[in-house]
Amino acid sequence: MQEVMIRRISVGTVFKLVGVGLLFSLLPFTILMGCTAALGLNTLSWNNEPLHGWVALVASPFIGVFLVAVFTMFLGTTTAFGLWVYSWLGPFGISFKPAEQGIGPAAQPADAA
């Protein structure tokens, strides 16, 4: 792990971190709740109406994306404001693990395919 001292984090970076974190946690959860609602449990509702069957399976990813968008707007804004206020106290450290060279789609040249 490496650590870097920073003064501020950009608002875009905060929204990206919050959005990706919520996307990979809330979306699978809502799809799981859609699967259980398809089996007859009252785990998914829209407009105070429980969804069941194939409607729950189809609606669950859309409900998940909606929840991710709403929570990202609220949590991203409040987190960015909180970090902005915290930046007045001075720089702070962020620990990170650097990306390894030669891993991922960017590591392969375009003409290698």
PDB file of N, CA and C in Angstrom:
ATOM      1  N   MET A   1       0.834  -1.180   0.000  1.00  0.00           N
ATOM      2  CA  MET A   1       0.000   0.000   0.000  1.00  0.00           C
ATOM      3  C   MET A   1       0.879   1.243   0.000  1.00  0.00           C
ATOM      4  N   GLN A   2       0.446   2.196  -0.773  1.00  0.00           N
ATOM      5  CA  GLN A   2       1.129   3.482  -0.805  1.00  0.00           C
ATOM      6  C   GLN A   2       0.193   4.535  -0.245  1.00  0.00           C
ATOM      7  N   GLU A   3       0.764   5.626   0.212  1.00  0.00           N
ATOM      8  CA  GLU A   3      -0.045   6.712   0.744  1.00  0.00           C
ATOM      9  C   GLU A   3       0.370   8.003   0.071  1.00  0.00           C
ATOM     10  N   VAL A   4      -0.609   8.821  -0.252  1.00  0.00           N
ATOM     11  CA  VAL A   4      -0.359  10.116  -0.844  1.00  0.00           C
ATOM     12  C   VAL A   4      -1.095  11.162  -0.006  1.00  0.00           C
ATOM     13  N   MET A   5      -0.464  12.297   0.190  1.00  0.00           N
ATOM     14  CA  MET A   5      -1.092  13.399   0.925  1.00  0.00           C
ATOM     15  C   MET A   5      -1.784  14.307  -0.090  1.00  0.00           C
ATOM     16  N   ILE A   6      -3.050  14.603   0.182  1.00  0.00           N
ATOM     17  CA  ILE A   6      -3.805  15.442  -0.744  1.00  0.00           C
ATOM     18  C   ILE A   6      -4.450  16.589   0.021  1.00  0.00           C
ATOM     19  N   ARG A   7      -4.782  17.623  -0.706  1.00  0.00           N
ATOM     20  CA  ARG A   7      -5.470  18.771  -0.120  1.00  0.00           C
ATOM     21  C   ARG A   7      -6.980  18.625  -0.317  1.00  0.00           C
ATOM     22  N   ARG A   8      -7.402  18.228  -1.514  1.00  0.00           N
ATOM     23  CA  ARG A   8      -8.815  18.077  -1.834  1.00  0.00           C
ATOM     24  C   ARG A   8      -9.014  16.925  -2.794  1.00  0.00           C
ATOM     25  N   ILE A   9     -10.215  16.358  -2.774  1.00  0.00           N
ATOM     26  CA  ILE A   9     -10.635  15.365  -3.768  1.00  0.00           C
ATOM     27  C   ILE A   9     -11.665  16.051  -4.646  1.00  0.00           C
ATOM     28  N   SER A  10     -11.568  15.862  -5.952  1.00  0.00           N
ATOM     29  CA  SER A  10     -12.529  16.514  -6.843  1.00  0.00           C
ATOM     30  C   SER A  10     -13.922  15.936  -6.637  1.00  0.00           C
ATOM     31  N   VAL A  11     -14.925  16.754  -6.909  1.00  0.00           N
ATOM     32  CA  VAL A  11     -16.317  16.339  -6.745  1.00  0.00           C
ATOM     33  C   VAL A  11     -16.635  15.164  -7.664  1.00  0.00           C
ATOM     34  N   GLY A  12     -16.089  15.176  -8.870  1.00  0.00           N
ATOM     35  CA  GLY A  12     -16.310  14.073  -9.797  1.00  0.00           C
ATOM     36  C   GLY A  12     -15.785  12.754  -9.274  1.00  0.00           C
ATOM     37  N   THR A  13     -14.636  12.793  -8.625  1.00  0.00           N
ATOM     38  CA  THR A  13     -14.067  11.575  -8.044  1.00  0.00           C
ATOM     39  C   THR A  13     -14.931  11.060  -6.905  1.00  0.00           C
ATOM     40  N   VAL A  14     -15.454  11.965  -6.092  1.00  0.00           N
ATOM     41  CA  VAL A  14     -16.328  11.555  -4.990  1.00  0.00           C
ATOM     42  C   VAL A  14     -17.580  10.883  -5.545  1.00  0.00           C
ATOM     43  N   PHE A  15     -18.203  11.503  -6.552  1.00  0.00           N
ATOM     44  CA  PHE A  15     -19.410  10.922  -7.141  1.00  0.00           C
ATOM     45  C   PHE A  15     -19.112   9.578  -7.807  1.00  0.00           C
ATOM     46  N   LYS A  16     -17.958   9.466  -8.439  1.00  0.00           N
ATOM     47  CA  LYS A  16     -17.595   8.210  -9.077  1.00  0.00           C
ATOM     48  C   LYS A  16     -17.417   7.100  -8.046  1.00  0.00           C
ATOM     49  N   LEU A  17     -16.721   7.391  -6.961  1.00  0.00           N
ATOM     50  CA  LEU A  17     -16.510   6.389  -5.913  1.00  0.00           C
ATOM     51  C   LEU A  17     -17.823   5.981  -5.254  1.00  0.00           C
ATOM     52  N   VAL A  18     -18.665   6.952  -4.933  1.00  0.00           N
ATOM     53  CA  VAL A  18     -19.951   6.651  -4.301  1.00  0.00           C
ATOM     54  C   VAL A  18     -20.845   5.880  -5.265  1.00  0.00           C
ATOM     55  N   GLY A  19     -20.892   6.327  -6.525  1.00  0.00           N
ATOM     56  CA  GLY A  19     -21.752   5.668  -7.509  1.00  0.00           C
ATOM     57  C   GLY A  19     -21.346   4.237  -7.796  1.00  0.00           C
ATOM     58  N   VAL A  20     -20.060   3.999  -7.972  1.00  0.00           N
ATOM     59  CA  VAL A  20     -19.593   2.640  -8.256  1.00  0.00           C
ATOM     60  C   VAL A  20     -19.811   1.740  -7.042  1.00  0.00           C
ATOM     61  N   GLY A  21     -19.551   2.264  -5.852  1.00  0.00           N
ATOM     62  CA  GLY A  21     -19.770   1.476  -4.647  1.00  0.00           C
ATOM     63  C   GLY A  21     -21.228   1.089  -4.472  1.00  0.00           C
ATOM     64  N   LEU A  22     -22.131   2.037  -4.707  1.00  0.00           N
ATOM     65  CA  LEU A  22     -23.553   1.734  -4.595  1.00  0.00           C
ATOM     66  C   LEU A  22     -24.028   0.819  -5.715  1.00  0.00           C
ATOM     67  N   LEU A  23     -23.501   1.006  -6.910  1.00  0.00           N
ATOM     68  CA  LEU A  23     -23.923   0.187  -8.045  1.00  0.00           C
ATOM     69  C   LEU A  23     -23.610  -1.285  -7.807  1.00  0.00           C
ATOM     70  N   PHE A  24     -22.410  -1.564  -7.308  1.00  0.00           N
ATOM     71  CA  PHE A  24     -22.011  -2.960  -7.116  1.00  0.00           C
ATOM     72  C   PHE A  24     -22.473  -3.545  -5.786  1.00  0.00           C
ATOM     73  N   SER A  25     -23.225  -2.764  -5.002  1.00  0.00           N
ATOM     74  CA  SER A  25     -23.811  -3.316  -3.783  1.00  0.00           C
ATOM     75  C   SER A  25     -25.340  -3.314  -3.840  1.00  0.00           C
ATOM     76  N   LEU A  26     -25.952  -2.206  -4.235  1.00  0.00           N
ATOM     77  CA  LEU A  26     -27.414  -2.134  -4.260  1.00  0.00           C
ATOM     78  C   LEU A  26     -28.035  -2.877  -5.434  1.00  0.00           C
ATOM     79  N   LEU A  27     -27.423  -2.824  -6.595  1.00  0.00           N
ATOM     80  CA  LEU A  27     -28.022  -3.486  -7.764  1.00  0.00           C
ATOM     81  C   LEU A  27     -28.118  -5.003  -7.577  1.00  0.00           C
ATOM     82  N   PRO A  28     -27.055  -5.691  -7.154  1.00  0.00           N
ATOM     83  CA  PRO A  28     -27.227  -7.130  -6.895  1.00  0.00           C
ATOM     84  C   PRO A  28     -28.242  -7.413  -5.790  1.00  0.00           C
ATOM     85  N   PHE A  29     -28.300  -6.540  -4.780  1.00  0.00           N
ATOM     86  CA  PHE A  29     -29.277  -6.735  -3.708  1.00  0.00           C
ATOM     87  C   PHE A  29     -30.706  -6.617  -4.230  1.00  0.00           C
ATOM     88  N   THR A  30     -30.980  -5.612  -5.069  1.00  0.00           N
ATOM     89  CA  THR A  30     -32.342  -5.475  -5.597  1.00  0.00           C
ATOM     90  C   THR A  30     -32.682  -6.613  -6.550  1.00  0.00           C
ATOM     91  N   ILE A  31     -31.706  -7.122  -7.285  1.00  0.00           N
ATOM     92  CA  ILE A  31     -31.972  -8.278  -8.148  1.00  0.00           C
ATOM     93  C   ILE A  31     -32.263  -9.508  -7.294  1.00  0.00           C
ATOM     94  N   LEU A  32     -31.548  -9.673  -6.189  1.00  0.00           N
ATOM     95  CA  LEU A  32     -31.839 -10.768  -5.265  1.00  0.00           C
ATOM     96  C   LEU A  32     -33.250 -10.626  -4.686  1.00  0.00           C
ATOM     97  N   MET A  33     -33.628  -9.415  -4.314  1.00  0.00           N
ATOM     98  CA  MET A  33     -34.979  -9.185  -3.797  1.00  0.00           C
ATOM     99  C   MET A  33     -36.026  -9.438  -4.891  1.00  0.00           C
ATOM    100  N   GLY A  34     -35.688  -9.152  -6.150  1.00  0.00           N
ATOM    101  CA  GLY A  34     -36.595  -9.470  -7.254  1.00  0.00           C
ATOM    102  C   GLY A  34     -36.774 -10.959  -7.428  1.00  0.00           C
ATOM    103  N   CYS A  35     -35.701 -11.710  -7.225  1.00  0.00           N
ATOM    104  CA  CYS A  35     -35.804 -13.178  -7.311  1.00  0.00           C
ATOM    105  C   CYS A  35     -36.666 -13.736  -6.192  1.00  0.00           C
ATOM    106  N   THR A  36     -36.506 -13.215  -4.985  1.00  0.00           N
ATOM    107  CA  THR A  36     -37.344 -13.701  -3.890  1.00  0.00           C
ATOM    108  C   THR A  36     -38.793 -13.257  -4.061  1.00  0.00           C
ATOM    109  N   ALA A  37     -39.007 -12.069  -4.637  1.00  0.00           N
ATOM    110  CA  ALA A  37     -40.379 -11.623  -4.909  1.00  0.00           C
ATOM    111  C   ALA A  37     -41.015 -12.475  -5.997  1.00  0.00           C
ATOM    112  N   ALA A  38     -40.207 -12.953  -6.934  1.00  0.00           N
ATOM    113  CA  ALA A  38     -40.743 -13.837  -7.981  1.00  0.00           C
ATOM    114  C   ALA A  38     -41.202 -15.166  -7.389  1.00  0.00           C
ATOM    115  N   LEU A  39     -40.649 -15.536  -6.239  1.00  0.00           N
ATOM    116  CA  LEU A  39     -41.059 -16.773  -5.565  1.00  0.00           C
ATOM    117  C   LEU A  39     -42.240 -16.561  -4.627  1.00  0.00           C
ATOM    118  N   GLY A  40     -42.744 -15.324  -4.544  1.00  0.00           N
ATOM    119  CA  GLY A  40     -43.949 -15.060  -3.764  1.00  0.00           C
ATOM    120  C   GLY A  40     -43.762 -14.269  -2.494  1.00  0.00           C
ATOM    121  N   LEU A  41     -42.538 -13.917  -2.127  1.00  0.00           N
ATOM    122  CA  LEU A  41     -42.320 -13.126  -0.919  1.00  0.00           C
ATOM    123  C   LEU A  41     -42.559 -11.649  -1.213  1.00  0.00           C
ATOM    124  N   ASN A  42     -42.980 -10.910  -0.211  1.00  0.00           N
ATOM    125  CA  ASN A  42     -43.239  -9.472  -0.373  1.00  0.00           C
ATOM    126  C   ASN A  42     -41.965  -8.671  -0.110  1.00  0.00           C
ATOM    127  N   THR A  43     -40.960  -8.883  -0.922  1.00  0.00           N
ATOM    128  CA  THR A  43     -39.678  -8.203  -0.717  1.00  0.00           C
ATOM    129  C   THR A  43     -39.475  -7.020  -1.646  1.00  0.00           C
ATOM    130  N   LEU A  44     -40.334  -6.843  -2.628  1.00  0.00           N
ATOM    131  CA  LEU A  44     -40.171  -5.772  -3.598  1.00  0.00           C
ATOM    132  C   LEU A  44     -41.519  -5.108  -3.807  1.00  0.00           C
ATOM    133  N   SER A  45     -41.532  -3.784  -3.703  1.00  0.00           N
ATOM    134  CA  SER A  45     -42.791  -3.071  -3.925  1.00  0.00           C
ATOM    135  C   SER A  45     -42.519  -1.788  -4.687  1.00  0.00           C
ATOM    136  N   TRP A  46     -43.540  -1.325  -5.369  1.00  0.00           N
ATOM    137  CA  TRP A  46     -43.483  -0.067  -6.096  1.00  0.00           C
ATOM    138  C   TRP A  46     -44.810   0.640  -5.875  1.00  0.00           C
ATOM    139  N   ASN A  47     -44.760   1.864  -5.381  1.00  0.00           N
ATOM    140  CA  ASN A  47     -45.961   2.647  -5.102  1.00  0.00           C
ATOM    141  C   ASN A  47     -46.841   1.929  -4.070  1.00  0.00           C
ATOM    142  N   ASN A  48     -46.204   1.347  -3.069  1.00  0.00           N
ATOM    143  CA  ASN A  48     -46.859   0.594  -1.995  1.00  0.00           C
ATOM    144  C   ASN A  48     -47.646  -0.614  -2.487  1.00  0.00           C
ATOM    145  N   GLU A  49     -47.339  -1.094  -3.655  1.00  0.00           N
ATOM    146  CA  GLU A  49     -47.946  -2.310  -4.200  1.00  0.00           C
ATOM    147  C   GLU A  49     -46.861  -3.379  -4.300  1.00  0.00           C
ATOM    148  N   PRO A  50     -47.052  -4.537  -3.673  1.00  0.00           N
ATOM    149  CA  PRO A  50     -46.030  -5.592  -3.791  1.00  0.00           C
ATOM    150  C   PRO A  50     -45.968  -6.138  -5.212  1.00  0.00           C
ATOM    151  N   LEU A  51     -44.757  -6.401  -5.672  1.00  0.00           N
ATOM    152  CA  LEU A  51     -44.547  -6.975  -7.002  1.00  0.00           C
ATOM    153  C   LEU A  51     -44.228  -8.453  -6.846  1.00  0.00           C
ATOM    154  N   HIS A  52     -44.805  -9.262  -7.718  1.00  0.00           N
ATOM    155  CA  HIS A  52     -44.589 -10.707  -7.680  1.00  0.00           C
ATOM    156  C   HIS A  52     -44.388 -11.221  -9.096  1.00  0.00           C
ATOM    157  N   GLY A  53     -43.829 -12.414  -9.203  1.00  0.00           N
ATOM    158  CA  GLY A  53     -43.700 -13.098 -10.489  1.00  0.00           C
ATOM    159  C   GLY A  53     -42.690 -12.449 -11.408  1.00  0.00           C
ATOM    160  N   TRP A  54     -42.942 -12.591 -12.701  1.00  0.00           N
ATOM    161  CA  TRP A  54     -42.001 -12.084 -13.691  1.00  0.00           C
ATOM    162  C   TRP A  54     -41.922 -10.564 -13.657  1.00  0.00           C
ATOM    163  N   VAL A  55     -42.969  -9.888 -13.189  1.00  0.00           N
ATOM    164  CA  VAL A  55     -42.938  -8.422 -13.072  1.00  0.00           C
ATOM    165  C   VAL A  55     -41.845  -8.006 -12.088  1.00  0.00           C
ATOM    166  N   ALA A  56     -41.707  -8.737 -11.003  1.00  0.00           N
ATOM    167  CA  ALA A  56     -40.663  -8.436 -10.016  1.00  0.00           C
ATOM    168  C   ALA A  56     -39.272  -8.660 -10.600  1.00  0.00           C
ATOM    169  N   LEU A  57     -39.124  -9.728 -11.391  1.00  0.00           N
ATOM    170  CA  LEU A  57     -37.813  -9.987 -12.011  1.00  0.00           C
ATOM    171  C   LEU A  57     -37.427  -8.889 -12.994  1.00  0.00           C
ATOM    172  N   VAL A  58     -38.402  -8.399 -13.753  1.00  0.00           N
ATOM    173  CA  VAL A  58     -38.119  -7.355 -14.738  1.00  0.00           C
ATOM    174  C   VAL A  58     -37.907  -6.008 -14.055  1.00  0.00           C
ATOM    175  N   ALA A  59     -38.692  -5.725 -13.023  1.00  0.00           N
ATOM    176  CA  ALA A  59     -38.633  -4.418 -12.375  1.00  0.00           C
ATOM    177  C   ALA A  59     -37.435  -4.259 -11.443  1.00  0.00           C
ATOM    178  N   SER A  60     -36.917  -5.335 -10.896  1.00  0.00           N
ATOM    179  CA  SER A  60     -35.872  -5.219  -9.875  1.00  0.00           C
ATOM    180  C   SER A  60     -34.599  -4.510 -10.358  1.00  0.00           C
ATOM    181  N   PRO A  61     -34.070  -4.771 -11.570  1.00  0.00           N
ATOM    182  CA  PRO A  61     -32.884  -4.009 -11.978  1.00  0.00           C
ATOM    183  C   PRO A  61     -33.175  -2.522 -12.159  1.00  0.00           C
ATOM    184  N   PHE A  62     -34.373  -2.198 -12.645  1.00  0.00           N
ATOM    185  CA  PHE A  62     -34.722  -0.789 -12.828  1.00  0.00           C
ATOM    186  C   PHE A  62     -34.884  -0.080 -11.486  1.00  0.00           C
ATOM    187  N   ILE A  63     -35.466  -0.765 -10.513  1.00  0.00           N
ATOM    188  CA  ILE A  63     -35.576  -0.201  -9.165  1.00  0.00           C
ATOM    189  C   ILE A  63     -34.181  -0.015  -8.574  1.00  0.00           C
ATOM    190  N   GLY A  64     -33.303  -0.984  -8.807  1.00  0.00           N
ATOM    191  CA  GLY A  64     -31.935  -0.871  -8.309  1.00  0.00           C
ATOM    192  C   GLY A  64     -31.192   0.311  -8.906  1.00  0.00           C
ATOM    193  N   VAL A  65     -31.312   0.513 -10.213  1.00  0.00           N
ATOM    194  CA  VAL A  65     -30.648   1.646 -10.863  1.00  0.00           C
ATOM    195  C   VAL A  65     -31.231   2.964 -10.353  1.00  0.00           C
ATOM    196  N   PHE A  66     -32.543   3.002 -10.151  1.00  0.00           N
ATOM    197  CA  PHE A  66     -33.187   4.202  -9.607  1.00  0.00           C
ATOM    198  C   PHE A  66     -32.656   4.505  -8.206  1.00  0.00           C
ATOM    199  N   LEU A  67     -32.572   3.491  -7.350  1.00  0.00           N
ATOM    200  CA  LEU A  67     -32.055   3.689  -5.996  1.00  0.00           C
ATOM    201  C   LEU A  67     -30.592   4.137  -6.009  1.00  0.00           C
ATOM    202  N   VAL A  68     -29.796   3.538  -6.892  1.00  0.00           N
ATOM    203  CA  VAL A  68     -28.389   3.936  -7.007  1.00  0.00           C
ATOM    204  C   VAL A  68     -28.284   5.397  -7.413  1.00  0.00           C
ATOM    205  N   ALA A  69     -29.096   5.833  -8.369  1.00  0.00           N
ATOM    206  CA  ALA A  69     -29.046   7.222  -8.825  1.00  0.00           C
ATOM    207  C   ALA A  69     -29.444   8.187  -7.715  1.00  0.00           C
ATOM    208  N   VAL A  70     -30.528   7.891  -7.012  1.00  0.00           N
ATOM    209  CA  VAL A  70     -31.001   8.783  -5.946  1.00  0.00           C
ATOM    210  C   VAL A  70     -29.997   8.839  -4.803  1.00  0.00           C
ATOM    211  N   PHE A  71     -29.520   7.668  -4.359  1.00  0.00           N
ATOM    212  CA  PHE A  71     -28.567   7.650  -3.253  1.00  0.00           C
ATOM    213  C   PHE A  71     -27.228   8.277  -3.650  1.00  0.00           C
ATOM    214  N   THR A  72     -26.807   8.105  -4.904  1.00  0.00           N
ATOM    215  CA  THR A  72     -25.557   8.722  -5.349  1.00  0.00           C
ATOM    216  C   THR A  72     -25.679  10.237  -5.342  1.00  0.00           C
ATOM    217  N   MET A  73     -26.816  10.754  -5.788  1.00  0.00           N
ATOM    218  CA  MET A  73     -26.993  12.212  -5.765  1.00  0.00           C
ATOM    219  C   MET A  73     -26.937  12.739  -4.334  1.00  0.00           C
ATOM    220  N   PHE A  74     -27.649  12.078  -3.415  1.00  0.00           N
ATOM    221  CA  PHE A  74     -27.689  12.567  -2.036  1.00  0.00           C
ATOM    222  C   PHE A  74     -26.363  12.339  -1.320  1.00  0.00           C
ATOM    223  N   LEU A  75     -25.879  11.098  -1.318  1.00  0.00           N
ATOM    224  CA  LEU A  75     -24.648  10.782  -0.587  1.00  0.00           C
ATOM    225  C   LEU A  75     -23.418  11.425  -1.225  1.00  0.00           C
ATOM    226  N   GLY A  76     -23.386  11.501  -2.551  1.00  0.00           N
ATOM    227  CA  GLY A  76     -22.260  12.146  -3.217  1.00  0.00           C
ATOM    228  C   GLY A  76     -22.169  13.620  -2.870  1.00  0.00           C
ATOM    229  N   THR A  77     -23.329  14.298  -2.852  1.00  0.00           N
ATOM    230  CA  THR A  77     -23.348  15.723  -2.511  1.00  0.00           C
ATOM    231  C   THR A  77     -22.923  15.950  -1.068  1.00  0.00           C
ATOM    232  N   THR A  78     -23.487  15.173  -0.151  1.00  0.00           N
ATOM    233  CA  THR A  78     -23.139  15.374   1.256  1.00  0.00           C
ATOM    234  C   THR A  78     -21.685  14.981   1.545  1.00  0.00           C
ATOM    235  N   THR A  79     -21.198  13.929   0.890  1.00  0.00           N
ATOM    236  CA  THR A  79     -19.804  13.525   1.078  1.00  0.00           C
ATOM    237  C   THR A  79     -18.854  14.570   0.513  1.00  0.00           C
ATOM    238  N   ALA A  80     -19.153  15.099  -0.679  1.00  0.00           N
ATOM    239  CA  ALA A  80     -18.299  16.127  -1.272  1.00  0.00           C
ATOM    240  C   ALA A  80     -18.274  17.374  -0.393  1.00  0.00           C
ATOM    241  N   PHE A  81     -19.433  17.745   0.144  1.00  0.00           N
ATOM    242  CA  PHE A  81     -19.469  18.912   1.041  1.00  0.00           C
ATOM    243  C   PHE A  81     -18.664  18.642   2.308  1.00  0.00           C
ATOM    244  N   GLY A  82     -18.829  17.470   2.893  1.00  0.00           N
ATOM    245  CA  GLY A  82     -18.093  17.129   4.104  1.00  0.00           C
ATOM    246  C   GLY A  82     -16.588  17.111   3.884  1.00  0.00           C
ATOM    247  N   LEU A  83     -16.147  16.559   2.746  1.00  0.00           N
ATOM    248  CA  LEU A  83     -14.709  16.547   2.456  1.00  0.00           C
ATOM    249  C   LEU A  83     -14.183  17.943   2.156  1.00  0.00           C
ATOM    250  N   TRP A  84     -15.024  18.787   1.574  1.00  0.00           N
ATOM    251  CA  TRP A  84     -14.629  20.179   1.321  1.00  0.00           C
ATOM    252  C   TRP A  84     -14.411  20.906   2.641  1.00  0.00           C
ATOM    253  N   VAL A  85     -15.323  20.716   3.587  1.00  0.00           N
ATOM    254  CA  VAL A  85     -15.157  21.324   4.909  1.00  0.00           C
ATOM    255  C   VAL A  85     -13.929  20.745   5.599  1.00  0.00           C
ATOM    256  N   TYR A  86     -13.729  19.442   5.493  1.00  0.00           N
ATOM    257  CA  TYR A  86     -12.574  18.796   6.124  1.00  0.00           C
ATOM    258  C   TYR A  86     -11.257  19.296   5.518  1.00  0.00           C
ATOM    259  N   SER A  87     -11.264  19.686   4.251  1.00  0.00           N
ATOM    260  CA  SER A  87     -10.030  20.148   3.607  1.00  0.00           C
ATOM    261  C   SER A  87      -9.529  21.449   4.217  1.00  0.00           C
ATOM    262  N   TRP A  88     -10.363  22.184   4.918  1.00  0.00           N
ATOM    263  CA  TRP A  88      -9.912  23.401   5.590  1.00  0.00           C
ATOM    264  C   TRP A  88      -8.957  23.094   6.736  1.00  0.00           C
ATOM    265  N   LEU A  89      -9.035  21.867   7.271  1.00  0.00           N
ATOM    266  CA  LEU A  89      -8.172  21.499   8.392  1.00  0.00           C
ATOM    267  C   LEU A  89      -6.751  21.186   7.953  1.00  0.00           C
ATOM    268  N   GLY A  90      -6.525  20.979   6.679  1.00  0.00           N
ATOM    269  CA  GLY A  90      -5.200  20.679   6.175  1.00  0.00           C
ATOM    270  C   GLY A  90      -5.227  19.449   5.295  1.00  0.00           C
ATOM    271  N   PRO A  91      -4.079  19.092   4.757  1.00  0.00           N
ATOM    272  CA  PRO A  91      -4.038  17.908   3.882  1.00  0.00           C
ATOM    273  C   PRO A  91      -4.260  16.630   4.676  1.00  0.00           C
ATOM    274  N   PHE A  92      -4.736  15.617   3.975  1.00  0.00           N
ATOM    275  CA  PHE A  92      -4.929  14.312   4.611  1.00  0.00           C
ATOM    276  C   PHE A  92      -4.418  13.236   3.675  1.00  0.00           C
ATOM    277  N   GLY A  93      -4.141  12.061   4.249  1.00  0.00           N
ATOM    278  CA  GLY A  93      -3.538  10.973   3.485  1.00  0.00           C
ATOM    279  C   GLY A  93      -4.576   9.991   2.986  1.00  0.00           C
ATOM    280  N   ILE A  94      -4.333   9.483   1.794  1.00  0.00           N
ATOM    281  CA  ILE A  94      -5.168   8.430   1.215  1.00  0.00           C
ATOM    282  C   ILE A  94      -4.248   7.260   0.883  1.00  0.00           C
ATOM    283  N   SER A  95      -4.577   6.095   1.413  1.00  0.00           N
ATOM    284  CA  SER A  95      -3.823   4.881   1.106  1.00  0.00           C
ATOM    285  C   SER A  95      -4.443   4.220  -0.113  1.00  0.00           C
ATOM    286  N   PHE A  96      -3.603   3.724  -1.006  1.00  0.00           N
ATOM    287  CA  PHE A  96      -4.104   3.077  -2.215  1.00  0.00           C
ATOM    288  C   PHE A  96      -3.130   2.014  -2.661  1.00  0.00           C
ATOM    289  N   LYS A  97      -3.646   1.099  -3.457  1.00  0.00           N
ATOM    290  CA  LYS A  97      -2.818   0.065  -4.059  1.00  0.00           C
ATOM    291  C   LYS A  97      -2.699   0.417  -5.536  1.00  0.00           C
ATOM    292  N   PRO A  98      -1.495   0.671  -6.043  1.00  0.00           N
ATOM    293  CA  PRO A  98      -1.349   1.068  -7.445  1.00  0.00           C
ATOM    294  C   PRO A  98      -1.722  -0.066  -8.390  1.00  0.00           C
ATOM    295  N   ALA A  99      -2.204   0.322  -9.568  1.00  0.00           N
ATOM    296  CA  ALA A  99      -2.560  -0.660 -10.595  1.00  0.00           C
ATOM    297  C   ALA A  99      -1.291  -1.336 -11.097  1.00  0.00           C
ATOM    298  N   GLU A 100      -1.393  -2.635 -11.338  1.00  0.00           N
ATOM    299  CA  GLU A 100      -0.246  -3.382 -11.842  1.00  0.00           C
ATOM    300  C   GLU A 100      -0.125  -3.181 -13.348  1.00  0.00           C
ATOM    301  N   GLN A 101       1.090  -3.115 -13.821  1.00  0.00           N
ATOM    302  CA  GLN A 101       1.336  -2.957 -15.250  1.00  0.00           C
ATOM    303  C   GLN A 101       1.027  -4.258 -15.975  1.00  0.00           C
ATOM    304  N   GLY A 102       0.437  -4.160 -17.145  1.00  0.00           N
ATOM    305  CA  GLY A 102       0.175  -5.344 -17.950  1.00  0.00           C
ATOM    306  C   GLY A 102      -1.109  -6.064 -17.605  1.00  0.00           C
ATOM    307  N   ILE A 103      -1.997  -5.439 -16.823  1.00  0.00           N
ATOM    308  CA  ILE A 103      -3.260  -6.070 -16.463  1.00  0.00           C
ATOM    309  C   ILE A 103      -4.401  -5.187 -16.949  1.00  0.00           C
ATOM    310  N   GLY A 104      -5.405  -5.807 -17.546  1.00  0.00           N
ATOM    311  CA  GLY A 104      -6.600  -5.073 -17.977  1.00  0.00           C
ATOM    312  C   GLY A 104      -6.582  -4.791 -19.465  1.00  0.00           C
ATOM    313  N   PRO A 105      -7.692  -4.254 -19.978  1.00  0.00           N
ATOM    314  CA  PRO A 105      -7.799  -4.017 -21.420  1.00  0.00           C
ATOM    315  C   PRO A 105      -6.848  -2.943 -21.936  1.00  0.00           C
ATOM    316  N   ALA A 106      -6.463  -1.988 -21.077  1.00  0.00           N
ATOM    317  CA  ALA A 106      -5.559  -0.931 -21.530  1.00  0.00           C
ATOM    318  C   ALA A 106      -4.135  -1.423 -21.711  1.00  0.00           C
ATOM    319  N   ALA A 107      -3.817  -2.599 -21.173  1.00  0.00           N
ATOM    320  CA  ALA A 107      -2.458  -3.119 -21.239  1.00  0.00           C
ATOM    321  C   ALA A 107      -2.128  -3.728 -22.595  1.00  0.00           C
ATOM    322  N   GLN A 108      -3.143  -4.116 -23.366  1.00  0.00           N
ATOM    323  CA  GLN A 108      -2.902  -4.746 -24.654  1.00  0.00           C
ATOM    324  C   GLN A 108      -2.924  -3.701 -25.757  1.00  0.00           C
ATOM    325  N   PRO A 109      -1.956  -3.747 -26.668  1.00  0.00           N
ATOM    326  CA  PRO A 109      -1.975  -2.805 -27.786  1.00  0.00           C
ATOM    327  C   PRO A 109      -3.180  -3.050 -28.688  1.00  0.00           C
ATOM    328  N   ALA A 110      -3.624  -2.005 -29.361  1.00  0.00           N
ATOM    329  CA  ALA A 110      -4.823  -2.086 -30.192  1.00  0.00           C
ATOM    330  C   ALA A 110      -4.651  -3.051 -31.368  1.00  0.00           C
ATOM    331  N   ASP A 111      -3.441  -3.171 -31.911  1.00  0.00           N
ATOM    332  CA  ASP A 111      -3.224  -4.034 -33.082  1.00  0.00           C
ATOM    333  C   ASP A 111      -2.906  -5.477 -32.689  1.00  0.00           C
ATOM    334  N   ALA A 112      -2.888  -5.798 -31.398  1.00  0.00           N
ATOM    335  CA  ALA A 112      -2.569  -7.145 -30.953  1.00  0.00           C
ATOM    336  C   ALA A 112      -3.716  -8.120 -31.190  1.00  0.00           C
ATOM    337  N   ALA A 113      -4.936  -7.622 -31.350  1.00  0.00           N
ATOM    338  CA  ALA A 113      -6.099  -8.488 -31.538  1.00  0.00           C
ATOM    339  C   ALA A 113      -6.135  -8.942 -32.925  1.00  0.00           C
TER     340      ALA A 113
END
